Short mmCIF file of C-alpha atoms in Angstrom, two decimals:
data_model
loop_
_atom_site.label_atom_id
_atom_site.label_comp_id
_atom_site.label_asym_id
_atom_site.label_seq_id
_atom_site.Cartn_x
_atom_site.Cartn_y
_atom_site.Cartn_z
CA UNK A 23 0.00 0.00 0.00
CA UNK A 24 2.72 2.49 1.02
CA UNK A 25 3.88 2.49 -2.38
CA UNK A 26 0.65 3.10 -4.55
CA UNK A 27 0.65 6.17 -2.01
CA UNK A 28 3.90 7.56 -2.65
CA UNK A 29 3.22 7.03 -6.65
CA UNK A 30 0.16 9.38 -6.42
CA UNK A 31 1.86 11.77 -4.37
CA UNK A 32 4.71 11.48 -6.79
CA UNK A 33 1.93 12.25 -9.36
CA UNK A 34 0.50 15.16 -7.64
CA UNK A 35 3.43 16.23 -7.24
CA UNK A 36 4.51 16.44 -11.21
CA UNK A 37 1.11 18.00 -11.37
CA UNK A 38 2.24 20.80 -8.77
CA UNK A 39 4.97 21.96 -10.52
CA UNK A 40 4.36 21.73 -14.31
CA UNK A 41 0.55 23.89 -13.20
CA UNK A 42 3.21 26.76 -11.60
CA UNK A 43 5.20 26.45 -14.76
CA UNK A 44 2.04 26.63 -17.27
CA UNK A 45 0.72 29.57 -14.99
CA UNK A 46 4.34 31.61 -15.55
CA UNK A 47 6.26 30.64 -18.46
CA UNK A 48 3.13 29.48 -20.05
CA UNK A 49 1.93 25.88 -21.94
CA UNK A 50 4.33 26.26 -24.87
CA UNK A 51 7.38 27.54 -23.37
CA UNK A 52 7.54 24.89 -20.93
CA UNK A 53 9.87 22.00 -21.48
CA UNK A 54 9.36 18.68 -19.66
CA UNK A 55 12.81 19.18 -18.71
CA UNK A 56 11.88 22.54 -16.60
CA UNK A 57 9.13 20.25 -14.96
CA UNK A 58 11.77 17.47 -14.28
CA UNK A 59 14.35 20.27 -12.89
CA UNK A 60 11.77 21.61 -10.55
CA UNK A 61 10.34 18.45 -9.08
CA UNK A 62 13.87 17.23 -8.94
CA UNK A 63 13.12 13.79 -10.73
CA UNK A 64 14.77 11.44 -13.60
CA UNK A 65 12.99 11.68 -16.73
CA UNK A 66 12.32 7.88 -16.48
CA UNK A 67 9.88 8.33 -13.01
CA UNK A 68 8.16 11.63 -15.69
CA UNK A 69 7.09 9.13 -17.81
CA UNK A 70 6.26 6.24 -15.78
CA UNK A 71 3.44 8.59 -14.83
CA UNK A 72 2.85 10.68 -18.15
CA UNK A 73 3.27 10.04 -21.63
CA UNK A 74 3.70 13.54 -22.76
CA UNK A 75 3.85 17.43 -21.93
CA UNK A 76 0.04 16.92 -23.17
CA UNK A 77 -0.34 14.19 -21.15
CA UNK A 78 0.35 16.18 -18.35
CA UNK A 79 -2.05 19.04 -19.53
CA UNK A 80 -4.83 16.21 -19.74
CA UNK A 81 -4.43 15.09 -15.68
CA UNK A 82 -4.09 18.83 -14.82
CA UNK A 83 -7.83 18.89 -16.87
CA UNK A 84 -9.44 15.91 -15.40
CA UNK A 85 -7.80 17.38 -11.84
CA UNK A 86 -9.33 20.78 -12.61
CA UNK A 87 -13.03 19.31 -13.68
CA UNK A 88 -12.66 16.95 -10.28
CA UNK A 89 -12.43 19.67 -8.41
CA UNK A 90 -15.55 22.10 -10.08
CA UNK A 91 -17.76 18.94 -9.81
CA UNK A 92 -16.92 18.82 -5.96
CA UNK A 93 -17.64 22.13 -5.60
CA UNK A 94 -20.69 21.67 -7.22
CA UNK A 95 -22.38 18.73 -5.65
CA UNK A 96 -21.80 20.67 -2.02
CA UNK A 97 -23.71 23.35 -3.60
CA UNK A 98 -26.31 21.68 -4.44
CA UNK A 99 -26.73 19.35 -1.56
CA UNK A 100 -27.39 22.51 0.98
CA UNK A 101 -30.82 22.40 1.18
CA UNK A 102 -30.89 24.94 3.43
CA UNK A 103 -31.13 27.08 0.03
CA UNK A 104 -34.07 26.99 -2.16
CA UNK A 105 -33.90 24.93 -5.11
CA UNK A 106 -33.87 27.97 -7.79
CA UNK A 107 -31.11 29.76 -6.13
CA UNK A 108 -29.12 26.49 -5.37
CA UNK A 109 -29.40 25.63 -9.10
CA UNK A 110 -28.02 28.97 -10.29
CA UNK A 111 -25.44 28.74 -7.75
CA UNK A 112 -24.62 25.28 -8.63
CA UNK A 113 -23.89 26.36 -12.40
CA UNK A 114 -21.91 29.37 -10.96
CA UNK A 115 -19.59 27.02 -9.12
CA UNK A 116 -18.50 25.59 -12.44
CA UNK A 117 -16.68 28.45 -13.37
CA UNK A 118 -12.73 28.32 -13.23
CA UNK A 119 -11.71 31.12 -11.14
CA UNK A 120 -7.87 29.77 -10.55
CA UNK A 121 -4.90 31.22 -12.09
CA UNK A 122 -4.07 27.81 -13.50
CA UNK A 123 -7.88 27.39 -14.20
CA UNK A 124 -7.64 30.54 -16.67
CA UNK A 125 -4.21 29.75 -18.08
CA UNK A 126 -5.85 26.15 -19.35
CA UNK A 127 -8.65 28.29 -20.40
CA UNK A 128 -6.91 30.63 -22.56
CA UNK A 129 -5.03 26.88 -23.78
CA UNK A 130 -8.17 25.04 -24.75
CA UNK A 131 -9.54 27.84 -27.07
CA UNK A 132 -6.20 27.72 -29.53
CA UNK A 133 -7.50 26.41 -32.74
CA UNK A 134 -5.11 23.17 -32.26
CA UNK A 135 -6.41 22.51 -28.72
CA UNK A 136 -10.12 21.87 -29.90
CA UNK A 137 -10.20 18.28 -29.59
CA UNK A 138 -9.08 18.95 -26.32
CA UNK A 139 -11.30 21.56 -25.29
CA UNK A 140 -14.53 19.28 -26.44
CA UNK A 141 -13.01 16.58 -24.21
CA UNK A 142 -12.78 19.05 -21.18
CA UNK A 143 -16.16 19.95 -21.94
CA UNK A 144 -17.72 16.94 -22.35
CA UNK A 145 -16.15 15.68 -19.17
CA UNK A 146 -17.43 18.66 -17.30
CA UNK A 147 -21.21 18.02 -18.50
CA UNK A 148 -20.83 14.27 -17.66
CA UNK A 149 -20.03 15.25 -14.28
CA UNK A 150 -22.80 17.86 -13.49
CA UNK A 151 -25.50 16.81 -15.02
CA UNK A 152 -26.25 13.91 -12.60
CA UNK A 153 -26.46 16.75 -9.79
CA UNK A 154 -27.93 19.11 -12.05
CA UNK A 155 -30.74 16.36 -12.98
CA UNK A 156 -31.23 15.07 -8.95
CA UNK A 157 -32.46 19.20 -8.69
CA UNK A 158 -34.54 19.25 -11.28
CA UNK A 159 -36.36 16.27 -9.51
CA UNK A 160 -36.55 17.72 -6.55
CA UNK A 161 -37.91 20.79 -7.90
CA UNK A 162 -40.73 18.54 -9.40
CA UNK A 163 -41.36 16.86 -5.93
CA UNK A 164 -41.63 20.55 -4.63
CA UNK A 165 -44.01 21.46 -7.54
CA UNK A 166 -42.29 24.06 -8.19
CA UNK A 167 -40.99 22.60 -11.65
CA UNK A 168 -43.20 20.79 -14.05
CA UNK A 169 -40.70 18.13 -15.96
CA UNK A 170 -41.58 15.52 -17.58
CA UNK A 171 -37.74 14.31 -19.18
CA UNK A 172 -35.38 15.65 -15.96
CA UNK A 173 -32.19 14.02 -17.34
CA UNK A 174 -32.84 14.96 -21.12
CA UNK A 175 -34.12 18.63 -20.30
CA UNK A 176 -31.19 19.26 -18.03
CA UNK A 177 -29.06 17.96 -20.56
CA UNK A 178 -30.26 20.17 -22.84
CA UNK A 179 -29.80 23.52 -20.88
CA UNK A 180 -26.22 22.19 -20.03
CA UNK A 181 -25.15 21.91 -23.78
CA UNK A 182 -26.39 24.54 -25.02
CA UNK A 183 -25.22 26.83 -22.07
CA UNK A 184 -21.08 25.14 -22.56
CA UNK A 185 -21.62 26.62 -26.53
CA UNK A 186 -23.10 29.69 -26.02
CA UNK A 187 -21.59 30.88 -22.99
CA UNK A 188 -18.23 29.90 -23.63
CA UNK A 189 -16.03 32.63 -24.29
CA UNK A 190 -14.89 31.96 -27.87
CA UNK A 191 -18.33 32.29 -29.18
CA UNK A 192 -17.49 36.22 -30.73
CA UNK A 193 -20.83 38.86 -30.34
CA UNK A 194 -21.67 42.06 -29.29
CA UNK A 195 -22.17 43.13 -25.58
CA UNK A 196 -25.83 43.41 -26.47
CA UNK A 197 -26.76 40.13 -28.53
CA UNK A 198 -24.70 38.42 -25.67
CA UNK A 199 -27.00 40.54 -22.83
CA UNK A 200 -30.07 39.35 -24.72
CA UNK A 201 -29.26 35.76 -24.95
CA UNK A 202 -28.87 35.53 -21.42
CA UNK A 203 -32.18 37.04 -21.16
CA UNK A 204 -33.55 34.64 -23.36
CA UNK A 205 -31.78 31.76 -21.53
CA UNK A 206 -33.10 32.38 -18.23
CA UNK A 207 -37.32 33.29 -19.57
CA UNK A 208 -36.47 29.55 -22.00
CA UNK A 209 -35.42 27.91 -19.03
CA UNK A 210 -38.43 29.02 -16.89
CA UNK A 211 -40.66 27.04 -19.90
CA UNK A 212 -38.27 23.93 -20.34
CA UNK A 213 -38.74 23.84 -15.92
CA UNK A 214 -42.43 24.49 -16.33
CA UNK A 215 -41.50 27.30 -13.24
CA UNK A 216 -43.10 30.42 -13.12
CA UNK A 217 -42.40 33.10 -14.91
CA UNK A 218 -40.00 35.93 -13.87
CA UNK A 219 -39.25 33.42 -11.13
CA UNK A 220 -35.56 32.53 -12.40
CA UNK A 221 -34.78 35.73 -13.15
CA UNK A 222 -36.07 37.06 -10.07
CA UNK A 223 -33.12 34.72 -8.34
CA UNK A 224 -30.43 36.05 -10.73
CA UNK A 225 -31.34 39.24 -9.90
CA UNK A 226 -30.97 38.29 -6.54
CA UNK A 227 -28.24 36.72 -6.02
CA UNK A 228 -25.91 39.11 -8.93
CA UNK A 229 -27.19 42.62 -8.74
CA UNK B 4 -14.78 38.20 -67.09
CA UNK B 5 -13.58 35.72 -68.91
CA UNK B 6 -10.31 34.67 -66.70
CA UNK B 7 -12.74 34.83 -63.67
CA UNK B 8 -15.06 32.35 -65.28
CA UNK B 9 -12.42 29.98 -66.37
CA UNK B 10 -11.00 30.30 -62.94
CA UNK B 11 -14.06 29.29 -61.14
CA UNK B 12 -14.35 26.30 -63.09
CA UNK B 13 -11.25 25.42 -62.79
CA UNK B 14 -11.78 25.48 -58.81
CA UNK B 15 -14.62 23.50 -59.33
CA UNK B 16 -13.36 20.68 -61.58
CA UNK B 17 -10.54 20.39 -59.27
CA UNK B 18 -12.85 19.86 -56.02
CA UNK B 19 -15.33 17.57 -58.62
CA UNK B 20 -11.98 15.37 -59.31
CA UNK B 21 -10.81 15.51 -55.26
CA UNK B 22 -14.27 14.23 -54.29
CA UNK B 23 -14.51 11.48 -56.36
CA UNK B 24 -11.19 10.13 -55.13
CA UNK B 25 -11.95 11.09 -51.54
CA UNK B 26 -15.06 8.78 -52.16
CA UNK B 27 -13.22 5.70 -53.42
CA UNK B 28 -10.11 6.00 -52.51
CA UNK B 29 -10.82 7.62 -49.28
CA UNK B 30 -9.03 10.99 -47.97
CA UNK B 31 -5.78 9.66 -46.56
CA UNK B 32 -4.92 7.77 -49.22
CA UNK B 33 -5.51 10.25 -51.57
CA UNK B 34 -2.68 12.09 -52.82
CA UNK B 35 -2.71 15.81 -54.73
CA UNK B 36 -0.94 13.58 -57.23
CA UNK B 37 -3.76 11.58 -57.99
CA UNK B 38 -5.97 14.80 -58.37
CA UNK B 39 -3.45 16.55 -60.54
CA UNK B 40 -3.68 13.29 -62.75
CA UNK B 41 -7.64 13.09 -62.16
CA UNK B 42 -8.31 16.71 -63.72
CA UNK B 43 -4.76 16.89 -66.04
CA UNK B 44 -2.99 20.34 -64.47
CA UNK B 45 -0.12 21.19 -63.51
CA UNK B 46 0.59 21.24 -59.71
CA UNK B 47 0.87 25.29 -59.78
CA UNK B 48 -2.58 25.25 -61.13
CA UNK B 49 -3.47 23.21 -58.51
CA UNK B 50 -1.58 25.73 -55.66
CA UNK B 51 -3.40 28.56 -57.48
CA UNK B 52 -6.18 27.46 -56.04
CA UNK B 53 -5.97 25.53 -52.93
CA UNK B 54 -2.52 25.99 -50.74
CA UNK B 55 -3.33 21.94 -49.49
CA UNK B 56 -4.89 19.05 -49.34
CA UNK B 57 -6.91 20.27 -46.16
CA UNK B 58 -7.73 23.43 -48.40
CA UNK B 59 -9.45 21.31 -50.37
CA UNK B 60 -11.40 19.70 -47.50
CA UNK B 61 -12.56 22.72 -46.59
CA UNK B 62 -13.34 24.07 -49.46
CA UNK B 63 -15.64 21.15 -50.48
CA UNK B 64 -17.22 21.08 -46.56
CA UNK B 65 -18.43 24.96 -48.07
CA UNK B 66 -19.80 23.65 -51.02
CA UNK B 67 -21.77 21.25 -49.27
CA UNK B 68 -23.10 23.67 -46.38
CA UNK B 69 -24.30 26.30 -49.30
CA UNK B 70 -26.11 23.03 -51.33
CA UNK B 71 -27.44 22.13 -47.80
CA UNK B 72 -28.34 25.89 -47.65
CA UNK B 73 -30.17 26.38 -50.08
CA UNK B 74 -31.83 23.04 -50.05
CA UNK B 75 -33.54 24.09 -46.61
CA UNK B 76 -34.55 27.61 -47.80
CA UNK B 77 -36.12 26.37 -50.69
CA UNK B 78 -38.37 23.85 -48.14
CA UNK B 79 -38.56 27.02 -45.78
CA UNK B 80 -40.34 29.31 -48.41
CA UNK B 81 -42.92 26.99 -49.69
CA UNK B 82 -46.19 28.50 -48.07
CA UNK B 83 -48.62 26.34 -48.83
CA UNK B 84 -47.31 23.87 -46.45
CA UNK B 85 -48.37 24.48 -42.86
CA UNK B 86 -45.42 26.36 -40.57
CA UNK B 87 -44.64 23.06 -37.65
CA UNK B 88 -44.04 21.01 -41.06
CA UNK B 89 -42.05 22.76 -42.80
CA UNK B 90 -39.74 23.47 -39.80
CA UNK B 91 -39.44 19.94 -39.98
CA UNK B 92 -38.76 19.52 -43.01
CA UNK B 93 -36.27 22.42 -43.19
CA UNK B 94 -34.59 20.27 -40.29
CA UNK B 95 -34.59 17.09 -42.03
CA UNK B 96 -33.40 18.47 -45.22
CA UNK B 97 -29.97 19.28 -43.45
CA UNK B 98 -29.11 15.81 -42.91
CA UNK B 99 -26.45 14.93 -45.97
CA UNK B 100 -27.51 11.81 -48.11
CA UNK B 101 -24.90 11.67 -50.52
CA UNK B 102 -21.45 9.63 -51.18
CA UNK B 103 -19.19 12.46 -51.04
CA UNK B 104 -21.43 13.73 -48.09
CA UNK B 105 -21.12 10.81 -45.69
CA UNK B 106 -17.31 10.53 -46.65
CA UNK B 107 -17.05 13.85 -44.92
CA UNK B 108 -19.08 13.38 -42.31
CA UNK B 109 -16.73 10.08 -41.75
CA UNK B 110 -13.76 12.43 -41.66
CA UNK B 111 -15.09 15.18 -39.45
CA UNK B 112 -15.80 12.55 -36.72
CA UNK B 113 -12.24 11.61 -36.39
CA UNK B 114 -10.24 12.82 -33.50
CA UNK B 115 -7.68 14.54 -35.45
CA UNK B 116 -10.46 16.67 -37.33
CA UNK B 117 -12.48 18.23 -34.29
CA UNK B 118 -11.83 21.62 -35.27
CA UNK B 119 -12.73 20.86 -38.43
CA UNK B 120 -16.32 19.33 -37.26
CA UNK B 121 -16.73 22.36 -35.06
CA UNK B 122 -15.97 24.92 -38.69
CA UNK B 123 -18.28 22.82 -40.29
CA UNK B 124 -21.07 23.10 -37.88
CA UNK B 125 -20.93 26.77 -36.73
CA UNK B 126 -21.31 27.60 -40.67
CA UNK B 127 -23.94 25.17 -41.11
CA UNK B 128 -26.19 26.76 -37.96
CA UNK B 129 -25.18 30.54 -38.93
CA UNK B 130 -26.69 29.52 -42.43
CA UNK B 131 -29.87 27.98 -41.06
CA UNK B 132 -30.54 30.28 -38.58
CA UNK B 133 -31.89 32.99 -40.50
CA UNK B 134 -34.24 30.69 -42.34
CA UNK B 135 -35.58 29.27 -39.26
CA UNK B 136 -35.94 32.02 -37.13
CA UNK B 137 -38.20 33.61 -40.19
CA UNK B 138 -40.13 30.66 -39.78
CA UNK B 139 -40.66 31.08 -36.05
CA UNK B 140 -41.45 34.53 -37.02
CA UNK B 141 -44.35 33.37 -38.86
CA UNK B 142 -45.67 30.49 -36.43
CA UNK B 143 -45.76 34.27 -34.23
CA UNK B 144 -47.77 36.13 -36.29
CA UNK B 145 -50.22 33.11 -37.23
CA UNK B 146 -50.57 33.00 -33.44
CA UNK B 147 -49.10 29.16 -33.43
CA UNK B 148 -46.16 29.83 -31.61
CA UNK B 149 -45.20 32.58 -28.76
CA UNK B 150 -41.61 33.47 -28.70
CA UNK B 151 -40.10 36.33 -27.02
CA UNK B 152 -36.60 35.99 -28.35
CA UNK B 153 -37.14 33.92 -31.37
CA UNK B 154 -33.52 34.15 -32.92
CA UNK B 155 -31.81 32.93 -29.42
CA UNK B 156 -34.77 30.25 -29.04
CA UNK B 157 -34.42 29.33 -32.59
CA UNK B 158 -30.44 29.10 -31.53
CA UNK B 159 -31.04 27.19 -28.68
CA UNK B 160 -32.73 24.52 -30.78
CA UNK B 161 -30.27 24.23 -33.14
CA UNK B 162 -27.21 24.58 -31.15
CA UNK B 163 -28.60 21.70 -28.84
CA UNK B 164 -29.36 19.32 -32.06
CA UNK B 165 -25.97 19.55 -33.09
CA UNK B 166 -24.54 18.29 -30.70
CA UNK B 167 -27.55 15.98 -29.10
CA UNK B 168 -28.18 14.15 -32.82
CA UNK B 169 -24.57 14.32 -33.92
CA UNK B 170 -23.55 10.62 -35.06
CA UNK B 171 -20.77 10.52 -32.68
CA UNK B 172 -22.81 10.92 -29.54
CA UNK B 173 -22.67 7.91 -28.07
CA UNK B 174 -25.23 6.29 -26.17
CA UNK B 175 -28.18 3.30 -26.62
CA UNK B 176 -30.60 3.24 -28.75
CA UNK B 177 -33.51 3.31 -25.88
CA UNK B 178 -31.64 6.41 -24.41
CA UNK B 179 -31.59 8.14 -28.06
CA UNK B 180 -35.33 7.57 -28.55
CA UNK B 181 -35.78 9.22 -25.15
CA UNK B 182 -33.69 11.84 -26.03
CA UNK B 183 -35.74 12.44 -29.16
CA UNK B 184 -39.01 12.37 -27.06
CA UNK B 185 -38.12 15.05 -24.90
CA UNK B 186 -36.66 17.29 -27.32
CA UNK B 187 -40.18 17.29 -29.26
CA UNK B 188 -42.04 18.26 -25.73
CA UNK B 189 -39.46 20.82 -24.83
CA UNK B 190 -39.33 22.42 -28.45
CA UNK B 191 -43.34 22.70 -28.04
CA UNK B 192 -42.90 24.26 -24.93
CA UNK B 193 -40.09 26.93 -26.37
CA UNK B 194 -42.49 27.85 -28.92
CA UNK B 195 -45.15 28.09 -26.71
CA UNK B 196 -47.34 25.47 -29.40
CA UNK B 197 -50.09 23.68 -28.53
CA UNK B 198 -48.79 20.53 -26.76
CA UNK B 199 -48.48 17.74 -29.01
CA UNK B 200 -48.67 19.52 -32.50
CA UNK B 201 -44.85 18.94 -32.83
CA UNK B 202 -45.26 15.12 -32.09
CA UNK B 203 -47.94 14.98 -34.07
CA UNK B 204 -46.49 16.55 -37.17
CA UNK B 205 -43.37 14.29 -36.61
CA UNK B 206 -45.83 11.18 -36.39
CA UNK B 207 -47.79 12.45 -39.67
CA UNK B 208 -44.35 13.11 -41.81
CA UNK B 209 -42.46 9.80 -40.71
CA UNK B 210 -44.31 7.02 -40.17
#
């Protein structure tokens, strides 16, 4: 056992140090050999635990998307909060506020990175929409949402939210002002909630 | 005029000769020797017009998207067909149903090509989007349909679709009917149309 422990530390470890590098010197400029000179390993123990420098970019994305979908699911199991505001809240948890988190950003929207980026994407969904869905039914239990697909619907507000909402997708201030607008009164029909009452909670909880 | 004209059939022969081979011989193994010996230039006739292979790809992934175009606003203008149909049918008439279509379609679903797929579909929806936002326009006025925002709803729909119906979602075939279910109900419900009519439409044009 002792072992497997030290390997994932090891691991964590590589991860550590080649985020710090990303974060200053930036994706391209880093060498695996600056990552090997600041962990202080042999380039053999580098790659019995990654492939490549992408390799490495790949963990630091699946340790990144970890992390948001934590964050999320302890959002959204406080039910101390009503269900409309812990649903916006949930979604507003997903959104990388870490130096390293913008750095990988700024990384997945290079033209060459968008196999990657889908992957990061699709990973994200995967992870929220279970927690997403489990509100959605809860909201129906309440009767405060009318649903008759949770899973699909939810789905559907999720995918459509990752492409619109991402930051590559170019507009105006005001087209992107008036599809949030239209987001938030099309969600209130997909829910079956009351009207104004979504935007009522962004109001809310952002102004 | 004259030079122009040549030149654009020149362009065209060339992508006529590339598709063909793309189609049997498939793209990899297709070499810009064998289209240079397909359409009988020289290889800085060739370069005139495309810089690569890829250019070619691309360039024949436009073609398609303008045929595709136009085939939908053709369906799209034809009044005497009720509104909820012919949004159908504008819908259906983007799915590609030829050789040289499906070879692409093959292509763009390979890892290696995601930003590729992604070109391919953000031209295809900024071409349809126009033509079916007109058409939720009209479902407004004939007092069918009640849309705030009809562009971003009309975006929403699409947007979702592509990626929801794409080939290379993967999931069963129970879960894909499902999916197909709910998408019907919740597109009723962003149009604000009388629950059902979309189904029922759907049930009248395909079975």
């Amino acid at each position: 056992m002792r072992v497997v422990k030290e390997a994932a530390e090891r691991r964590n470890e590589i991860l550590d140090a080649a985020e710090e590098l990303f974060v200053t010197k930036g994706y391209d400029k880093t060498s695996t050999n600056d990552i090997l000179d600041k962990v202080k390993i042999a380039r053999g123990t580098l790659y019995y635990h990654f492939k490549s420098k992408e390799d490495i970019l790949n963990a630091m994305i699946d340790r990144i998307n970890s992390s948001l979908i934590a964050r999320a699911e302890a959002v959204a199991k406080d039910k101390s909060v009503p269900i409309v505001e812990r649903i916006v809240m949930t979604i507003s948890s997903l959104r990388v506020n870490t130096d390293i988190g913008n750095e990988i950003i700024t990384l997945v929207h290079k033209p060459q990175n968008a196999l990657m980026h889908q992957k990061m994407q699709k990973s994200l969904v995967e992870g929220v929409l279970p927690i997403l869905t489990d509100l959605v039914n809860e909201g129906n239990k309440e009767g405060i949402f009318d649903v008759k697909y949770p899973k699909e619907t939810t789905e559907m507000l999720i995918l459509y939210s990752t492409i619109a909402f991402d930051d590559d997708y170019d507009e105006s201030p005001e087209s992107s002002k008036k599809r949030i607008i239209a987001f938030l009164i099309n969600t209130e029909r997909l829910l079956g909630a009351k009207e104004g009452s979504l935007q009522k909670t962004m109001m809310k909880l952002f102004n």
